[in-house]
XYZ file of C-alpha atoms in Angstrom:
136
model
C 7.614 -20.085 0.431
C 5.266 -22.387 2.308
C 1.515 -22.273 1.748
C -1.465 -23.925 3.385
C -5.157 -23.803 2.485
C -7.993 -24.321 4.944
C -11.716 -24.349 4.095
C -14.082 -22.774 6.618
C -17.878 -22.583 6.471
C -19.142 -19.324 7.969
C -21.298 -20.040 11.009
C -24.326 -17.934 11.875
C -22.727 -16.925 15.205
C -19.814 -15.339 13.295
C -22.080 -12.802 11.589
C -23.459 -9.509 12.844
C -26.870 -7.852 12.420
C -25.934 -6.862 8.864
C -25.497 -10.542 8.010
C -21.769 -10.230 7.395
C -18.861 -11.765 9.278
C -17.898 -9.549 12.221
C -14.380 -8.206 11.592
C -12.906 -9.734 14.758
C -13.911 -13.229 13.647
C -11.307 -13.282 10.892
C -8.510 -13.518 13.470
C -9.506 -17.010 14.696
C -9.551 -18.054 11.037
C -5.964 -16.795 10.732
C -5.135 -18.938 13.767
C -6.666 -21.995 12.102
C -4.569 -21.320 9.002
C -1.413 -20.799 11.053
C -1.772 -23.952 13.129
C -2.618 -25.962 10.001
C 0.512 -24.725 8.215
C 2.708 -25.582 11.209
C 1.107 -29.021 11.511
C 1.725 -29.659 7.804
C 5.418 -28.871 8.458
C 5.483 -31.504 11.214
C 5.263 -28.892 13.961
C 1.915 -29.204 15.746
C 1.421 -26.247 18.077
C 0.497 -28.634 20.893
C 4.014 -30.141 20.717
C 5.647 -26.705 20.832
C 3.641 -25.901 23.960
C 4.533 -29.272 25.515
C 8.203 -28.365 25.000
C 7.620 -25.085 26.858
C 7.425 -22.737 23.860
C 4.719 -20.227 23.003
C 4.215 -17.998 19.964
C 2.268 -14.904 21.043
C 1.117 -12.434 18.412
C 3.273 -9.312 18.630
C 1.868 -7.559 15.570
C -1.095 -8.018 13.241
C -2.920 -6.270 10.480
C -5.976 -6.804 8.305
C -7.445 -5.201 5.216
C -11.066 -5.814 4.259
C -12.239 -5.794 0.640
C -15.570 -7.666 0.624
C -17.591 -9.301 3.398
C -18.009 -13.012 3.969
C -21.627 -14.021 4.565
C -23.410 -16.682 6.583
C -22.934 -20.181 5.117
C -20.220 -19.076 2.668
C -17.396 -21.540 2.257
C -14.213 -19.507 2.400
C -10.608 -20.565 1.993
C -7.932 -19.238 4.314
C -4.623 -19.223 2.455
C -1.679 -18.956 4.832
C 1.813 -18.167 3.561
C 5.186 -18.245 5.237
C 7.521 -16.495 2.803
C 10.743 -16.603 4.811
C 12.191 -19.234 7.087
C 11.708 -17.992 10.671
C 14.681 -17.263 12.894
C 13.598 -15.402 16.044
C 10.162 -14.390 14.831
C 7.644 -15.913 12.497
C 5.731 -13.696 10.044
C 2.699 -15.137 8.247
C 0.476 -13.646 5.579
C -3.162 -14.567 5.002
C -5.815 -14.287 2.335
C -9.465 -15.139 2.846
C -11.187 -15.987 -0.429
C -14.659 -17.028 -1.521
C -13.813 -18.916 -4.689
C -11.652 -16.513 -6.708
C -12.948 -13.449 -4.824
C -10.473 -11.838 -2.425
C -12.297 -10.861 0.780
C -9.589 -10.104 3.342
C -5.811 -9.973 3.587
C -3.821 -9.947 6.783
C -0.624 -10.772 8.571
C 0.564 -11.818 12.006
C 4.032 -11.707 13.505
C 4.900 -13.955 16.447
C 7.832 -14.168 18.838
C 9.093 -17.289 20.565
C 8.861 -17.142 24.362
C 9.298 -19.646 27.174
C 6.821 -20.380 29.979
C 8.202 -17.415 31.949
C 7.361 -15.082 29.074
C 11.013 -14.522 28.173
C 12.080 -14.260 24.518
C 13.944 -17.367 23.345
C 15.224 -18.951 20.166
C 12.970 -21.589 18.615
C 13.703 -25.205 19.520
C 16.298 -26.989 17.379
C 13.725 -29.366 15.858
C 11.629 -26.357 14.783
C 14.570 -24.929 12.836
C 15.385 -28.347 11.359
C 11.808 -29.001 10.216
C 11.450 -25.485 8.795
C 14.707 -25.865 6.871
C 13.440 -29.194 5.474
C 10.030 -27.726 4.560
C 11.595 -24.781 2.720
C 14.106 -27.062 0.971
C 11.328 -29.319 -0.316
C 9.513 -26.286 -1.796
C 12.613 -24.902 -3.560
């Protein structure tokens, strides 16, 4: 399993009139966690795009337990439990200290610039294999 942690300070613009983070604003935080995890594996998303690959979200889910508030420092924990083959499935936790606020997941498919499903590039598979081997 691969894991990445990203600290985010809640901005005022991310909150609603109740003073809590608007539910849709957790998804960009998931994206930050996802791109950080890939970068830590030596796979910056920018390089994947430059090679003609994209990873659109094909499924997502969230479960809310407690709200994040303005100026909270939260940690987005991103986990990749299985080495991706055709799809990549990531799980997320948003925590304020030890408090669990939100859980979620996203599933992504590899596509080319024409929007056609494709296998991931060879270097993606190689770097993922290496990342999982180093965590074993």
